[in-house]
């Protein structure tokens, strides 16, 4: 990855990722259940597909951002700062994403499948934990974008 492309990715990716999380988690998801004709099972079925796709895109964005930071650090060895605030925020984002994908989404998917099949599974706190992770991302992503923009632009 060339340095110009890496710089563009460092600035664009956090804000693109933020926009996707805001649009899907805080706009599309609650509105979907208010649409005429959308039943809970139908909304859950759509939600499972949408969040699976969102998580795949988020993982791709996290990889892209990580590679852009590594490429930038490799080409600018005099300014390498792998232990700084940017790295800490990126690790926090990776941690949240891995928890959402590997820990929270599987039980949420199982519960949604049970509800879609007309069963009544017990209540779960996984949904609240997922929302909390999304809220943390909407704080961390613009912070990371601002840190990177400040670092890269004169």
PDB file of N, CA, C and O in Angstrom, residues 53-129:
ATOM      1  N   UNK A  53     -23.813  -9.181   7.435  1.00  0.00           N
ATOM      2  CA  UNK A  53     -23.131  -8.415   6.384  1.00  0.00           C
ATOM      3  C   UNK A  53     -22.367  -7.229   6.971  1.00  0.00           C
ATOM      4  O   UNK A  53     -21.226  -6.963   6.579  1.00  0.00           O
ATOM      5  N   UNK A  54     -22.974  -6.522   7.906  1.00  0.00           N
ATOM      6  CA  UNK A  54     -22.291  -5.390   8.537  1.00  0.00           C
ATOM      7  C   UNK A  54     -21.007  -5.846   9.217  1.00  0.00           C
ATOM      8  O   UNK A  54     -19.958  -5.214   9.065  1.00  0.00           O
ATOM      9  N   UNK A  55     -21.071  -6.952   9.946  1.00  0.00           N
ATOM     10  CA  UNK A  55     -19.872  -7.433  10.631  1.00  0.00           C
ATOM     11  C   UNK A  55     -18.779  -7.837   9.661  1.00  0.00           C
ATOM     12  O   UNK A  55     -17.598  -7.604   9.929  1.00  0.00           O
ATOM     13  N   UNK A  56     -19.135  -8.422   8.525  1.00  0.00           N
ATOM     14  CA  UNK A  56     -18.132  -8.764   7.510  1.00  0.00           C
ATOM     15  C   UNK A  56     -17.467  -7.493   6.990  1.00  0.00           C
ATOM     16  O   UNK A  56     -16.240  -7.413   6.867  1.00  0.00           O
ATOM     17  N   UNK A  57     -18.269  -6.478   6.704  1.00  0.00           N
ATOM     18  CA  UNK A  57     -17.720  -5.211   6.214  1.00  0.00           C
ATOM     19  C   UNK A  57     -16.872  -4.552   7.302  1.00  0.00           C
ATOM     20  O   UNK A  57     -15.790  -4.016   7.021  1.00  0.00           O
ATOM     21  N   UNK A  58     -17.327  -4.599   8.546  1.00  0.00           N
ATOM     22  CA  UNK A  58     -16.547  -4.025   9.641  1.00  0.00           C
ATOM     23  C   UNK A  58     -15.191  -4.717   9.777  1.00  0.00           C
ATOM     24  O   UNK A  58     -14.172  -4.050  10.006  1.00  0.00           O
ATOM     25  N   UNK A  59     -15.179  -6.033   9.645  1.00  0.00           N
ATOM     26  CA  UNK A  59     -13.905  -6.757   9.714  1.00  0.00           C
ATOM     27  C   UNK A  59     -12.987  -6.329   8.567  1.00  0.00           C
ATOM     28  O   UNK A  59     -11.790  -6.128   8.774  1.00  0.00           O
ATOM     29  N   UNK A  60     -13.557  -6.169   7.382  1.00  0.00           N
ATOM     30  CA  UNK A  60     -12.746  -5.713   6.236  1.00  0.00           C
ATOM     31  C   UNK A  60     -12.215  -4.306   6.482  1.00  0.00           C
ATOM     32  O   UNK A  60     -11.051  -4.009   6.164  1.00  0.00           O
ATOM     33  N   UNK A  61     -13.029  -3.436   7.055  1.00  0.00           N
ATOM     34  CA  UNK A  61     -12.579  -2.074   7.354  1.00  0.00           C
ATOM     35  C   UNK A  61     -11.496  -2.080   8.441  1.00  0.00           C
ATOM     36  O   UNK A  61     -10.513  -1.330   8.350  1.00  0.00           O
ATOM     37  N   UNK A  62     -11.651  -2.923   9.445  1.00  0.00           N
ATOM     38  CA  UNK A  62     -10.641  -3.013  10.497  1.00  0.00           C
ATOM     39  C   UNK A  62      -9.312  -3.516   9.936  1.00  0.00           C
ATOM     40  O   UNK A  62      -8.247  -2.995  10.290  1.00  0.00           O
ATOM     41  N   UNK A  63      -9.370  -4.499   9.046  1.00  0.00           N
ATOM     42  CA  UNK A  63      -8.152  -5.002   8.409  1.00  0.00           C
ATOM     43  C   UNK A  63      -7.520  -3.904   7.560  1.00  0.00           C
ATOM     44  O   UNK A  63      -6.309  -3.665   7.622  1.00  0.00           O
ATOM     45  N   UNK A  64      -8.340  -3.219   6.776  1.00  0.00           N
ATOM     46  CA  UNK A  64      -7.836  -2.137   5.919  1.00  0.00           C
ATOM     47  C   UNK A  64      -7.167  -1.055   6.747  1.00  0.00           C
ATOM     48  O   UNK A  64      -6.068  -0.592   6.419  1.00  0.00           O
ATOM     49  N   UNK A  65      -7.816  -0.656   7.815  1.00  0.00           N
ATOM     50  CA  UNK A  65      -7.264   0.391   8.675  1.00  0.00           C
ATOM     51  C   UNK A  65      -5.957  -0.063   9.328  1.00  0.00           C
ATOM     52  O   UNK A  65      -4.977   0.686   9.379  1.00  0.00           O
ATOM     53  N   UNK A  66      -5.929  -1.299   9.791  1.00  0.00           N
ATOM     54  CA  UNK A  66      -4.716  -1.841  10.409  1.00  0.00           C
ATOM     55  C   UNK A  66      -3.566  -1.878   9.410  1.00  0.00           C
ATOM     56  O   UNK A  66      -2.444  -1.459   9.717  1.00  0.00           O
ATOM     57  N   UNK A  67      -3.846  -2.359   8.203  1.00  0.00           N
ATOM     58  CA  UNK A  67      -2.810  -2.407   7.164  1.00  0.00           C
ATOM     59  C   UNK A  67      -2.335  -1.002   6.787  1.00  0.00           C
ATOM     60  O   UNK A  67      -1.140  -0.785   6.567  1.00  0.00           O
ATOM     61  N   UNK A  68      -3.262  -0.052   6.723  1.00  0.00           N
ATOM     62  CA  UNK A  68      -2.885   1.328   6.393  1.00  0.00           C
ATOM     63  C   UNK A  68      -1.976   1.910   7.464  1.00  0.00           C
ATOM     64  O   UNK A  68      -0.990   2.598   7.156  1.00  0.00           O
ATOM     65  N   UNK A  69      -2.282   1.637   8.721  1.00  0.00           N
ATOM     66  CA  UNK A  69      -1.425   2.132   9.808  1.00  0.00           C
ATOM     67  C   UNK A  69      -0.059   1.460   9.795  1.00  0.00           C
ATOM     68  O   UNK A  69       0.964   2.119   9.978  1.00  0.00           O
ATOM     69  N   UNK A  70      -0.037   0.168   9.547  1.00  0.00           N
ATOM     70  CA  UNK A  70       1.242  -0.546   9.474  1.00  0.00           C
ATOM     71  C   UNK A  70       2.074  -0.057   8.291  1.00  0.00           C
ATOM     72  O   UNK A  70       3.286   0.121   8.412  1.00  0.00           O
ATOM     73  N   UNK A  71       1.416   0.168   7.142  1.00  0.00           N
ATOM     74  CA  UNK A  71       2.132   0.663   5.960  1.00  0.00           C
ATOM     75  C   UNK A  71       2.682   2.054   6.210  1.00  0.00           C
ATOM     76  O   UNK A  71       3.815   2.364   5.830  1.00  0.00           O
ATOM     77  N   UNK A  72       1.903   2.876   6.863  1.00  0.00           N
ATOM     78  CA  UNK A  72       2.343   4.231   7.170  1.00  0.00           C
ATOM     79  C   UNK A  72       3.527   4.206   8.128  1.00  0.00           C
ATOM     80  O   UNK A  72       4.497   4.939   7.948  1.00  0.00           O
ATOM     81  N   UNK A  73       3.442   3.357   9.145  1.00  0.00           N
ATOM     82  CA  UNK A  73       4.535   3.252  10.111  1.00  0.00           C
ATOM     83  C   UNK A  73       5.786   2.677   9.464  1.00  0.00           C
ATOM     84  O   UNK A  73       6.891   3.113   9.761  1.00  0.00           O
ATOM     85  N   UNK A  74       5.621   1.707   8.574  1.00  0.00           N
ATOM     86  CA  UNK A  74       6.779   1.089   7.915  1.00  0.00           C
ATOM     87  C   UNK A  74       7.493   2.086   7.008  1.00  0.00           C
ATOM     88  O   UNK A  74       8.710   2.091   6.921  1.00  0.00           O
ATOM     89  N   UNK A  75       6.727   2.937   6.329  1.00  0.00           N
ATOM     90  CA  UNK A  75       7.342   3.885   5.404  1.00  0.00           C
ATOM     91  C   UNK A  75       7.877   5.124   6.119  1.00  0.00           C
ATOM     92  O   UNK A  75       8.596   5.912   5.539  1.00  0.00           O
ATOM     93  N   UNK A  76       7.500   5.284   7.370  1.00  0.00           N
ATOM     94  CA  UNK A  76       7.907   6.464   8.126  1.00  0.00           C
ATOM     95  C   UNK A  76       8.539   6.013   9.435  1.00  0.00           C
ATOM     96  O   UNK A  76       8.073   6.365  10.512  1.00  0.00           O
ATOM     97  N   UNK A  77       9.601   5.236   9.332  1.00  0.00           N
ATOM     98  CA  UNK A  77      10.219   4.595  10.495  1.00  0.00           C
ATOM     99  C   UNK A  77      10.603   5.577  11.598  1.00  0.00           C
ATOM    100  O   UNK A  77      10.626   5.221  12.770  1.00  0.00           O
ATOM    101  N   UNK A  78      10.877   6.813  11.249  1.00  0.00           N
ATOM    102  CA  UNK A  78      11.270   7.780  12.279  1.00  0.00           C
ATOM    103  C   UNK A  78      10.097   8.181  13.165  1.00  0.00           C
ATOM    104  O   UNK A  78      10.292   8.724  14.243  1.00  0.00           O
ATOM    105  N   UNK A  79       8.862   7.932  12.724  1.00  0.00           N
ATOM    106  CA  UNK A  79       7.683   8.320  13.499  1.00  0.00           C
ATOM    107  C   UNK A  79       6.878   7.118  13.986  1.00  0.00           C
ATOM    108  O   UNK A  79       5.721   7.259  14.354  1.00  0.00           O
ATOM    109  N   UNK A  80       7.452   5.924  13.971  1.00  0.00           N
ATOM    110  CA  UNK A  80       6.719   4.728  14.402  1.00  0.00           C
ATOM    111  C   UNK A  80       6.320   4.885  15.862  1.00  0.00           C
ATOM    112  O   UNK A  80       7.148   5.191  16.715  1.00  0.00           O
ATOM    113  N   UNK A  81       5.030   4.686  16.120  1.00  0.00           N
ATOM    114  CA  UNK A  81       4.508   4.791  17.472  1.00  0.00           C
ATOM    115  C   UNK A  81       3.415   3.742  17.645  1.00  0.00           C
ATOM    116  O   UNK A  81       2.242   4.062  17.690  1.00  0.00           O
ATOM    117  N   UNK A  82       3.838   2.488  17.724  1.00  0.00           N
ATOM    118  CA  UNK A  82       2.868   1.413  17.825  1.00  0.00           C
ATOM    119  C   UNK A  82       2.233   1.318  19.209  1.00  0.00           C
ATOM    120  O   UNK A  82       1.274   0.599  19.387  1.00  0.00           O
ATOM    121  N   UNK A  83       2.728   2.037  20.185  1.00  0.00           N
ATOM    122  CA  UNK A  83       2.161   1.973  21.519  1.00  0.00           C
ATOM    123  C   UNK A  83       1.347   3.196  21.879  1.00  0.00           C
ATOM    124  O   UNK A  83       0.957   3.360  23.016  1.00  0.00           O
ATOM    125  N   UNK A  84       1.073   4.056  20.930  1.00  0.00           N
ATOM    126  CA  UNK A  84       0.386   5.312  21.209  1.00  0.00           C
ATOM    127  C   UNK A  84      -1.117   5.186  21.299  1.00  0.00           C
ATOM    128  O   UNK A  84      -1.706   4.104  21.253  1.00  0.00           O
ATOM    129  N   UNK A  85      -1.753   6.340  21.405  1.00  0.00           N
ATOM    130  CA  UNK A  85      -3.205   6.419  21.543  1.00  0.00           C
ATOM    131  C   UNK A  85      -3.920   5.804  20.346  1.00  0.00           C
ATOM    132  O   UNK A  85      -4.921   5.102  20.511  1.00  0.00           O
ATOM    133  N   UNK A  86      -3.417   6.049  19.139  1.00  0.00           N
ATOM    134  CA  UNK A  86      -4.048   5.496  17.936  1.00  0.00           C
ATOM    135  C   UNK A  86      -4.086   3.974  18.020  1.00  0.00           C
ATOM    136  O   UNK A  86      -5.119   3.351  17.755  1.00  0.00           O
ATOM    137  N   UNK A  87      -2.985   3.381  18.403  1.00  0.00           N
ATOM    138  CA  UNK A  87      -2.926   1.916  18.514  1.00  0.00           C
ATOM    139  C   UNK A  87      -3.866   1.416  19.596  1.00  0.00           C
ATOM    140  O   UNK A  87      -4.558   0.408  19.413  1.00  0.00           O
ATOM    141  N   UNK A  88      -3.923   2.112  20.708  1.00  0.00           N
ATOM    142  CA  UNK A  88      -4.815   1.720  21.801  1.00  0.00           C
ATOM    143  C   UNK A  88      -6.273   1.752  21.350  1.00  0.00           C
ATOM    144  O   UNK A  88      -7.038   0.818  21.630  1.00  0.00           O
ATOM    145  N   UNK A  89      -6.663   2.797  20.649  1.00  0.00           N
ATOM    146  CA  UNK A  89      -8.045   2.902  20.161  1.00  0.00           C
ATOM    147  C   UNK A  89      -8.324   1.815  19.125  1.00  0.00           C
ATOM    148  O   UNK A  89      -9.386   1.186  19.148  1.00  0.00           O
ATOM    149  N   UNK A  90      -7.376   1.558  18.237  1.00  0.00           N
ATOM    150  CA  UNK A  90      -7.567   0.509  17.240  1.00  0.00           C
ATOM    151  C   UNK A  90      -7.712  -0.862  17.899  1.00  0.00           C
ATOM    152  O   UNK A  90      -8.588  -1.653  17.512  1.00  0.00           O
ATOM    153  N   UNK A  91      -6.909  -1.139  18.897  1.00  0.00           N
ATOM    154  CA  UNK A  91      -7.028  -2.411  19.620  1.00  0.00           C
ATOM    155  C   UNK A  91      -8.384  -2.504  20.316  1.00  0.00           C
ATOM    156  O   UNK A  91      -9.021  -3.570  20.320  1.00  0.00           O
ATOM    157  N   UNK A  92      -8.855  -1.405  20.886  1.00  0.00           N
ATOM    158  CA  UNK A  92     -10.177  -1.395  21.522  1.00  0.00           C
ATOM    159  C   UNK A  92     -11.265  -1.693  20.502  1.00  0.00           C
ATOM    160  O   UNK A  92     -12.202  -2.465  20.780  1.00  0.00           O
ATOM    161  N   UNK A  93     -11.161  -1.103  19.315  1.00  0.00           N
ATOM    162  CA  UNK A  93     -12.152  -1.370  18.264  1.00  0.00           C
ATOM    163  C   UNK A  93     -12.120  -2.825  17.819  1.00  0.00           C
ATOM    164  O   UNK A  93     -13.167  -3.455  17.653  1.00  0.00           O
ATOM    165  N   UNK A  94     -10.912  -3.365  17.625  1.00  0.00           N
ATOM    166  CA  UNK A  94     -10.774  -4.779  17.268  1.00  0.00           C
ATOM    167  C   UNK A  94     -11.400  -5.658  18.353  1.00  0.00           C
ATOM    168  O   UNK A  94     -12.109  -6.625  18.056  1.00  0.00           O
ATOM    169  N   UNK A  95     -11.148  -5.325  19.610  1.00  0.00           N
ATOM    170  CA  UNK A  95     -11.674  -6.111  20.728  1.00  0.00           C
ATOM    171  C   UNK A  95     -13.199  -6.094  20.725  1.00  0.00           C
ATOM    172  O   UNK A  95     -13.842  -7.150  20.854  1.00  0.00           O
ATOM    173  N   UNK A  96     -13.778  -4.918  20.566  1.00  0.00           N
ATOM    174  CA  UNK A  96     -15.241  -4.814  20.519  1.00  0.00           C
ATOM    175  C   UNK A  96     -15.813  -5.626  19.361  1.00  0.00           C
ATOM    176  O   UNK A  96     -16.804  -6.345  19.525  1.00  0.00           O
ATOM    177  N   UNK A  97     -15.187  -5.512  18.208  1.00  0.00           N
ATOM    178  CA  UNK A  97     -15.678  -6.214  17.025  1.00  0.00           C
ATOM    179  C   UNK A  97     -15.584  -7.730  17.199  1.00  0.00           C
ATOM    180  O   UNK A  97     -16.530  -8.457  16.879  1.00  0.00           O
ATOM    181  N   UNK A  98     -14.477  -8.207  17.724  1.00  0.00           N
ATOM    182  CA  UNK A  98     -14.319  -9.656  17.938  1.00  0.00           C
ATOM    183  C   UNK A  98     -15.336 -10.150  18.970  1.00  0.00           C
ATOM    184  O   UNK A  98     -15.941 -11.215  18.792  1.00  0.00           O
ATOM    185  N   UNK A  99     -15.552  -9.392  20.023  1.00  0.00           N
ATOM    186  CA  UNK A  99     -16.560  -9.775  21.019  1.00  0.00           C
ATOM    187  C   UNK A  99     -17.940  -9.834  20.377  1.00  0.00           C
ATOM    188  O   UNK A  99     -18.702 -10.785  20.593  1.00  0.00           O
ATOM    189  N   UNK A 100     -18.272  -8.833  19.564  1.00  0.00           N
ATOM    190  CA  UNK A 100     -19.582  -8.833  18.906  1.00  0.00           C
ATOM    191  C   UNK A 100     -19.744 -10.039  17.982  1.00  0.00           C
ATOM    192  O   UNK A 100     -20.781 -10.700  17.999  1.00  0.00           O
ATOM    193  N   UNK A 101     -18.726 -10.300  17.166  1.00  0.00           N
ATOM    194  CA  UNK A 101     -18.826 -11.353  16.159  1.00  0.00           C
ATOM    195  C   UNK A 101     -18.727 -12.744  16.772  1.00  0.00           C
ATOM    196  O   UNK A 101     -19.500 -13.636  16.421  1.00  0.00           O
ATOM    197  N   UNK A 102     -17.786 -12.946  17.683  1.00  0.00           N
ATOM    198  CA  UNK A 102     -17.503 -14.299  18.178  1.00  0.00           C
ATOM    199  C   UNK A 102     -18.235 -14.653  19.470  1.00  0.00           C
ATOM    200  O   UNK A 102     -18.500 -15.827  19.708  1.00  0.00           O
ATOM    201  N   UNK A 103     -18.566 -13.643  20.278  1.00  0.00           N
ATOM    202  CA  UNK A 103     -19.166 -13.931  21.583  1.00  0.00           C
ATOM    203  C   UNK A 103     -20.656 -13.602  21.612  1.00  0.00           C
ATOM    204  O   UNK A 103     -21.461 -14.393  22.096  1.00  0.00           O
ATOM    205  N   UNK A 104     -21.029 -12.437  21.103  1.00  0.00           N
ATOM    206  CA  UNK A 104     -22.417 -11.977  21.243  1.00  0.00           C
ATOM    207  C   UNK A 104     -23.334 -12.407  20.097  1.00  0.00           C
ATOM    208  O   UNK A 104     -24.485 -12.780  20.352  1.00  0.00           O
ATOM    209  N   UNK A 105     -22.850 -12.330  18.873  1.00  0.00           N
ATOM    210  CA  UNK A 105     -23.748 -12.622  17.756  1.00  0.00           C
ATOM    211  C   UNK A 105     -24.219 -14.074  17.706  1.00  0.00           C
ATOM    212  O   UNK A 105     -25.397 -14.311  17.413  1.00  0.00           O
ATOM    213  N   UNK A 106     -23.388 -15.074  18.004  1.00  0.00           N
ATOM    214  CA  UNK A 106     -23.904 -16.452  17.958  1.00  0.00           C
ATOM    215  C   UNK A 106     -25.120 -16.698  18.867  1.00  0.00           C
ATOM    216  O   UNK A 106     -26.136 -17.221  18.392  1.00  0.00           O
ATOM    217  N   UNK A 107     -25.086 -16.282  20.157  1.00  0.00           N
ATOM    218  CA  UNK A 107     -26.301 -16.489  20.955  1.00  0.00           C
ATOM    219  C   UNK A 107     -27.469 -15.599  20.496  1.00  0.00           C
ATOM    220  O   UNK A 107     -28.637 -16.007  20.595  1.00  0.00           O
ATOM    221  N   UNK A 108     -27.168 -14.422  19.977  1.00  0.00           N
ATOM    222  CA  UNK A 108     -28.244 -13.580  19.437  1.00  0.00           C
ATOM    223  C   UNK A 108     -28.876 -14.245  18.215  1.00  0.00           C
ATOM    224  O   UNK A 108     -30.110 -14.213  18.056  1.00  0.00           O
ATOM    225  N   UNK A 109     -28.057 -14.840  17.362  1.00  0.00           N
ATOM    226  CA  UNK A 109     -28.582 -15.564  16.196  1.00  0.00           C
ATOM    227  C   UNK A 109     -29.450 -16.742  16.631  1.00  0.00           C
ATOM    228  O   UNK A 109     -30.521 -16.967  16.067  1.00  0.00           O
ATOM    229  N   UNK A 110     -28.992 -17.493  17.623  1.00  0.00           N
ATOM    230  CA  UNK A 110     -29.778 -18.645  18.110  1.00  0.00           C
ATOM    231  C   UNK A 110     -31.122 -18.177  18.660  1.00  0.00           C
ATOM    232  O   UNK A 110     -32.167 -18.759  18.367  1.00  0.00           O
ATOM    233  N   UNK A 111     -31.080 -17.116  19.453  1.00  0.00           N
ATOM    234  CA  UNK A 111     -32.323 -16.597  20.040  1.00  0.00           C
ATOM    235  C   UNK A 111     -33.265 -16.105  18.939  1.00  0.00           C
ATOM    236  O   UNK A 111     -34.469 -16.371  18.979  1.00  0.00           O
ATOM    237  N   UNK A 112     -32.716 -15.406  17.949  1.00  0.00           N
ATOM    238  CA  UNK A 112     -33.545 -14.929  16.834  1.00  0.00           C
ATOM    239  C   UNK A 112     -34.156 -16.107  16.079  1.00  0.00           C
ATOM    240  O   UNK A 112     -35.338 -16.064  15.713  1.00  0.00           O
ATOM    241  N   UNK A 113     -33.379 -17.165  15.842  1.00  0.00           N
ATOM    242  CA  UNK A 113     -33.919 -18.351  15.149  1.00  0.00           C
ATOM    243  C   UNK A 113     -35.070 -18.963  15.937  1.00  0.00           C
ATOM    244  O   UNK A 113     -36.090 -19.349  15.365  1.00  0.00           O
ATOM    245  N   UNK A 114     -34.923 -19.038  17.266  1.00  0.00           N
ATOM    246  CA  UNK A 114     -36.002 -19.569  18.098  1.00  0.00           C
ATOM    247  C   UNK A 114     -37.254 -18.694  17.989  1.00  0.00           C
ATOM    248  O   UNK A 114     -38.378 -19.212  17.868  1.00  0.00           O
ATOM    249  N   UNK A 115     -37.081 -17.393  18.049  1.00  0.00           N
ATOM    250  CA  UNK A 115     -38.225 -16.479  17.936  1.00  0.00           C
ATOM    251  C   UNK A 115     -38.877 -16.582  16.559  1.00  0.00           C
ATOM    252  O   UNK A 115     -40.104 -16.560  16.445  1.00  0.00           O
ATOM    253  N   UNK A 116     -38.055 -16.691  15.510  1.00  0.00           N
ATOM    254  CA  UNK A 116     -38.586 -16.830  14.148  1.00  0.00           C
ATOM    255  C   UNK A 116     -39.419 -18.097  14.027  1.00  0.00           C
ATOM    256  O   UNK A 116     -40.444 -18.128  13.336  1.00  0.00           O
ATOM    257  N   UNK A 117     -39.004 -19.157  14.740  1.00  0.00           N
ATOM    258  CA  UNK A 117     -39.723 -20.441  14.714  1.00  0.00           C
ATOM    259  C   UNK A 117     -40.932 -20.453  15.649  1.00  0.00           C
ATOM    260  O   UNK A 117     -41.597 -21.472  15.797  1.00  0.00           O
ATOM    261  N   UNK A 118     -41.218 -19.323  16.295  1.00  0.00           N
ATOM    262  CA  UNK A 118     -42.387 -19.220  17.157  1.00  0.00           C
ATOM    263  C   UNK A 118     -42.150 -19.681  18.578  1.00  0.00           C
ATOM    264  O   UNK A 118     -43.095 -19.772  19.362  1.00  0.00           O
ATOM    265  N   UNK A 119     -40.922 -19.980  18.929  1.00  0.00           N
ATOM    266  CA  UNK A 119     -40.604 -20.397  20.294  1.00  0.00           C
ATOM    267  C   UNK A 119     -40.426 -19.163  21.171  1.00  0.00           C
ATOM    268  O   UNK A 119     -40.312 -18.045  20.680  1.00  0.00           O
ATOM    269  N   UNK A 120     -40.407 -19.383  22.485  1.00  0.00           N
ATOM    270  CA  UNK A 120     -40.211 -18.287  23.439  1.00  0.00           C
ATOM    271  C   UNK A 120     -38.948 -18.551  24.257  1.00  0.00           C
ATOM    272  O   UNK A 120     -39.024 -19.063  25.374  1.00  0.00           O
ATOM    273  N   UNK A 121     -37.787 -18.183  23.725  1.00  0.00           N
ATOM    274  CA  UNK A 121     -36.546 -18.405  24.482  1.00  0.00           C
ATOM    275  C   UNK A 121     -36.488 -17.461  25.683  1.00  0.00           C
ATOM    276  O   UNK A 121     -37.161 -16.425  25.708  1.00  0.00           O
ATOM    277  N   UNK A 122     -35.690 -17.833  26.674  1.00  0.00           N
ATOM    278  CA  UNK A 122     -35.559 -16.938  27.848  1.00  0.00           C
ATOM    279  C   UNK A 122     -34.921 -15.615  27.454  1.00  0.00           C
ATOM    280  O   UNK A 122     -34.214 -15.522  26.457  1.00  0.00           O
ATOM    281  N   UNK A 123     -35.195 -14.605  28.269  1.00  0.00           N
ATOM    282  CA  UNK A 123     -34.594 -13.292  28.016  1.00  0.00           C
ATOM    283  C   UNK A 123     -33.077 -13.407  28.090  1.00  0.00           C
ATOM    284  O   UNK A 123     -32.534 -14.279  28.748  1.00  0.00           O
ATOM    285  N   UNK A 124     -32.422 -12.487  27.406  1.00  0.00           N
ATOM    286  CA  UNK A 124     -30.966 -12.520  27.327  1.00  0.00           C
ATOM    287  C   UNK A 124     -30.425 -11.103  27.417  1.00  0.00           C
ATOM    288  O   UNK A 124     -31.064 -10.163  26.961  1.00  0.00           O
ATOM    289  N   UNK A 125     -29.249 -10.980  27.993  1.00  0.00           N
ATOM    290  CA  UNK A 125     -28.591  -9.675  28.077  1.00  0.00           C
ATOM    291  C   UNK A 125     -27.616  -9.460  26.924  1.00  0.00           C
ATOM    292  O   UNK A 125     -26.963  -8.420  26.857  1.00  0.00           O
ATOM    293  N   UNK A 126     -27.517 -10.438  26.022  1.00  0.00           N
ATOM    294  CA  UNK A 126     -26.590 -10.322  24.896  1.00  0.00           C
ATOM    295  C   UNK A 126     -26.922  -9.116  24.012  1.00  0.00           C
ATOM    296  O   UNK A 126     -26.028  -8.447  23.514  1.00  0.00           O
ATOM    297  N   UNK A 127     -28.210  -8.846  23.847  1.00  0.00           N
ATOM    298  CA  UNK A 127     -28.623  -7.727  22.997  1.00  0.00           C
ATOM    299  C   UNK A 127     -28.155  -6.397  23.592  1.00  0.00           C
ATOM    300  O   UNK A 127     -27.646  -5.530  22.878  1.00  0.00           O
ATOM    301  N   UNK A 128     -28.312  -6.246  24.904  1.00  0.00           N
ATOM    302  CA  UNK A 128     -27.857  -5.012  25.558  1.00  0.00           C
ATOM    303  C   UNK A 128     -26.335  -4.875  25.478  1.00  0.00           C
ATOM    304  O   UNK A 128     -25.821  -3.771  25.283  1.00  0.00           O
ATOM    305  N   UNK A 129     -25.626  -5.994  25.605  1.00  0.00           N
ATOM    306  CA  UNK A 129     -24.162  -5.953  25.494  1.00  0.00           C
ATOM    307  C   UNK A 129     -23.754  -5.562  24.078  1.00  0.00           C
ATOM    308  O   UNK A 129     -22.792  -4.797  23.888  1.00  0.00           O
TER     309      UNK A 129
END
